[in-house]
Amino acid sequence: MIQGKILVTGGCGYIGGHTIVDLINNGFEVISIDDLSRGSLLMLAGVEKILGQSIKNYKVDLSNLEDTQAIFIENPDIVGIVHFAAYKSVGESVLEPLMYYRNNINSLVNILQCAKDYQVPHVVFSSSCSVYGNAQSLPVNEQTPLAVAESPYAYTKQIGEVICRDFAKQNEGYNICLLRYFNPVGAHPTAIIGELQEKPENLVPVITQTAIGKRLDMTVFGSDYDTRDGSCVRDYIHVMDIANAHTKALQYMIKGTNKEACEVFNLGSGDGVTVLELIKAFEKVSGKTLSYKIGPRRNGDVVAVYADNTKACKLLGWKIQYSLDQMMDTAWRWEQNLKMDEISHLN
Ligand code: WQD
């Protein structure tokens, strides 16, 4: 039974593409907006291959309000929006702060303007654990005070949450779920879709590209932190678990079970894993020995962050399905598939 039409912004991106698979597998109809500045039609093609159906993508820049409004006029039956479209690299945001503020804030404001103008009552906002900064106590829960954002990227998520809260407060009947992702990794179990970045900065694609020989080696950014082995601690969570949480959040609001107009949820596994431990987990699963060197710390990095995820599990009925080994296994199989594709295109 169709549960209604959902607009996914950034649907040609990593988390957007995986979420479209989960939404459709759970009975929703989906359309995508993606200007393809970071997303790729290869992602959409993979999603269509997995689902065996086509997905419409509107190649529109959300910073252009008129173009965005035209999509809502053409689709008056949209019941919910999942807003992923944003730049998301911690390192890049330190180098290009204005590009991050312009893109990430303008696109959110325009999407909320359209939700109001075209009466779309349910919105899911892609937030991030980076809003916690260097939290004083761990694990972080949704009441943990937000420390100073360590990067412009994290600031755009902190500001984004405030904008969503003010919108929900001023507009009766509109519900918003703020989903704070920890570190999404891995790929769909078919390995037909995964993280698509030519020159990734995120740890897991850097590991898999090093293992497959796309990179000569990699650097561990700092081994002198106050952690159990000196490297940073993160909470890695499989991208399909993240995807399913979006489906659960929409169902939570559509059923009218949400407790407040704007609610925040941590989407993490609850396990803190260091960089060096993740490398070891990858080596165990892949059978590869990784060539890496220890380098200086990276600007913008927090020392450690991992989630208390009980609120999402309790209120959304979210159940984590994938282990750390499965995260490494699917990421590695995806990287190997990419290599096969490249070779087949050469022949
Ligand atoms: C993880 C750790 C690096 C690369 C991510 C996303 C961001 C947000 C939060 C969702 C850090 C170390 C990395 C490398 C390394 N997610 N590292 N060598 O910075 O935690 O942020 O999660 O909203 O969008 O980017 O992820 O994978 O870049 O870094 O040592 O070559 O791995 O220093 O400690 P990060 P990351």
JSON list of N, CA and C in Angstrom, two decimals, residues 10 87 93 128 150 155 164 178 204 216 226 239 246 265 297 324-325 329 336:
[
{"chain": "A", "resi": 10, "resn": "GLY", "atom": "N", "xyz": [18.94, 15.74, -2.54]},
{"chain": "A", "resi": 10, "resn": "GLY", "atom": "CA", "xyz": [20.23, 15.05, -2.46]},
{"chain": "A", "resi": 10, "resn": "GLY", "atom": "C", "xyz": [20.07, 13.56, -2.69]},
{"chain": "A", "resi": 87, "resn": "TYR", "atom": "N", "xyz": [26.66, 20.26, 1.53]},
{"chain": "A", "resi": 87, "resn": "TYR", "atom": "CA", "xyz": [28.07, 19.85, 1.46]},
{"chain": "A", "resi": 87, "resn": "TYR", "atom": "C", "xyz": [28.43, 19.29, 2.84]},
{"chain": "A", "resi": 93, "resn": "SER", "atom": "N", "xyz": [35.16, 22.22, 4.54]},
{"chain": "A", "resi": 93, "resn": "SER", "atom": "CA", "xyz": [34.43, 23.38, 5.09]},
{"chain": "A", "resi": 93, "resn": "SER", "atom": "C", "xyz": [35.39, 24.34, 5.79]},
{"chain": "A", "resi": 128, "resn": "SER", "atom": "N", "xyz": [23.87, 16.19, 12.20]},
{"chain": "A", "resi": 128, "resn": "SER", "atom": "CA", "xyz": [25.14, 15.48, 12.34]},
{"chain": "A", "resi": 128, "resn": "SER", "atom": "C", "xyz": [25.63, 15.49, 13.77]},
{"chain": "A", "resi": 150, "resn": "GLU", "atom": "N", "xyz": [33.31, 22.62, 15.73]},
{"chain": "A", "resi": 150, "resn": "GLU", "atom": "CA", "xyz": [34.75, 22.58, 15.43]},
{"chain": "A", "resi": 150, "resn": "GLU", "atom": "C", "xyz": [35.04, 22.90, 13.96]},
{"chain": "A", "resi": 155, "resn": "TYR", "atom": "N", "xyz": [28.94, 23.96, 12.06]},
{"chain": "A", "resi": 155, "resn": "TYR", "atom": "CA", "xyz": [28.12, 25.16, 12.34]},
{"chain": "A", "resi": 155, "resn": "TYR", "atom": "C", "xyz": [26.88, 25.19, 11.47]},
{"chain": "A", "resi": 164, "resn": "CYS", "atom": "N", "xyz": [15.18, 24.95, 11.87]},
{"chain": "A", "resi": 164, "resn": "CYS", "atom": "CA", "xyz": [14.08, 23.96, 11.88]},
{"chain": "A", "resi": 164, "resn": "CYS", "atom": "C", "xyz": [13.20, 24.13, 13.12]},
{"chain": "A", "resi": 178, "resn": "LEU", "atom": "N", "xyz": [14.96, 15.95, 13.47]},
{"chain": "A", "resi": 178, "resn": "LEU", "atom": "CA", "xyz": [16.37, 16.29, 13.22]},
{"chain": "A", "resi": 178, "resn": "LEU", "atom": "C", "xyz": [17.17, 15.02, 13.50]},
{"chain": "A", "resi": 204, "resn": "VAL", "atom": "N", "xyz": [36.66, 5.75, 5.72]},
{"chain": "A", "resi": 204, "resn": "VAL", "atom": "CA", "xyz": [36.45, 4.42, 5.14]},
{"chain": "A", "resi": 204, "resn": "VAL", "atom": "C", "xyz": [36.73, 4.37, 3.65]},
{"chain": "A", "resi": 216, "resn": "LEU", "atom": "N", "xyz": [48.40, 5.24, -3.01]},
{"chain": "A", "resi": 216, "resn": "LEU", "atom": "CA", "xyz": [49.61, 4.51, -2.61]},
{"chain": "A", "resi": 216, "resn": "LEU", "atom": "C", "xyz": [49.58, 4.20, -1.12]},
{"chain": "A", "resi": 226, "resn": "ASP", "atom": "N", "xyz": [44.14, 11.93, 23.59]},
{"chain": "A", "resi": 226, "resn": "ASP", "atom": "CA", "xyz": [43.93, 11.25, 24.88]},
{"chain": "A", "resi": 226, "resn": "ASP", "atom": "C", "xyz": [42.84, 10.19, 24.72]},
{"chain": "A", "resi": 239, "resn": "VAL", "atom": "N", "xyz": [25.27, 2.62, 6.53]},
{"chain": "A", "resi": 239, "resn": "VAL", "atom": "CA", "xyz": [24.42, 3.57, 5.78]},
{"chain": "A", "resi": 239, "resn": "VAL", "atom": "C", "xyz": [23.00, 3.03, 5.62]},
{"chain": "A", "resi": 246, "resn": "HIS", "atom": "N", "xyz": [15.37, 7.01, 8.57]},
{"chain": "A", "resi": 246, "resn": "HIS", "atom": "CA", "xyz": [14.59, 8.07, 7.89]},
{"chain": "A", "resi": 246, "resn": "HIS", "atom": "C", "xyz": [13.17, 7.58, 7.61]},
{"chain": "A", "resi": 265, "resn": "PHE", "atom": "N", "xyz": [17.09, 13.20, 17.11]},
{"chain": "A", "resi": 265, "resn": "PHE", "atom": "CA", "xyz": [17.46, 11.81, 17.40]},
{"chain": "A", "resi": 265, "resn": "PHE", "atom": "C", "xyz": [18.91, 11.55, 17.02]},
{"chain": "A", "resi": 297, "resn": "ARG", "atom": "N", "xyz": [47.70, 15.94, 13.41]},
{"chain": "A", "resi": 297, "resn": "ARG", "atom": "CA", "xyz": [46.26, 16.03, 13.59]},
{"chain": "A", "resi": 297, "resn": "ARG", "atom": "C", "xyz": [45.62, 16.84, 12.45]},
{"chain": "A", "resi": 324, "resn": "LEU", "atom": "N", "xyz": [30.04, -3.91, 12.71]},
{"chain": "A", "resi": 324, "resn": "LEU", "atom": "CA", "xyz": [31.24, -3.22, 12.19]},
{"chain": "A", "resi": 324, "resn": "LEU", "atom": "C", "xyz": [31.86, -4.05, 11.06]},
{"chain": "A", "resi": 325, "resn": "ASP", "atom": "N", "xyz": [31.93, -5.36, 11.25]},
{"chain": "A", "resi": 325, "resn": "ASP", "atom": "CA", "xyz": [32.48, -6.22, 10.19]},
{"chain": "A", "resi": 325, "resn": "ASP", "atom": "C", "xyz": [31.66, -6.11, 8.90]},
{"chain": "A", "resi": 329, "resn": "ASP", "atom": "N", "xyz": [32.91, -5.06, 5.34]},
{"chain": "A", "resi": 329, "resn": "ASP", "atom": "CA", "xyz": [32.75, -6.01, 4.22]},
{"chain": "A", "resi": 329, "resn": "ASP", "atom": "C", "xyz": [32.02, -5.36, 3.05]},
{"chain": "A", "resi": 336, "resn": "GLN", "atom": "N", "xyz": [35.61, -2.97, -4.64]},
{"chain": "A", "resi": 336, "resn": "GLN", "atom": "CA", "xyz": [36.02, -3.97, -5.64]},
{"chain": "A", "resi": 336, "resn": "GLN", "atom": "C", "xyz": [35.11, -3.91, -6.86]}
]
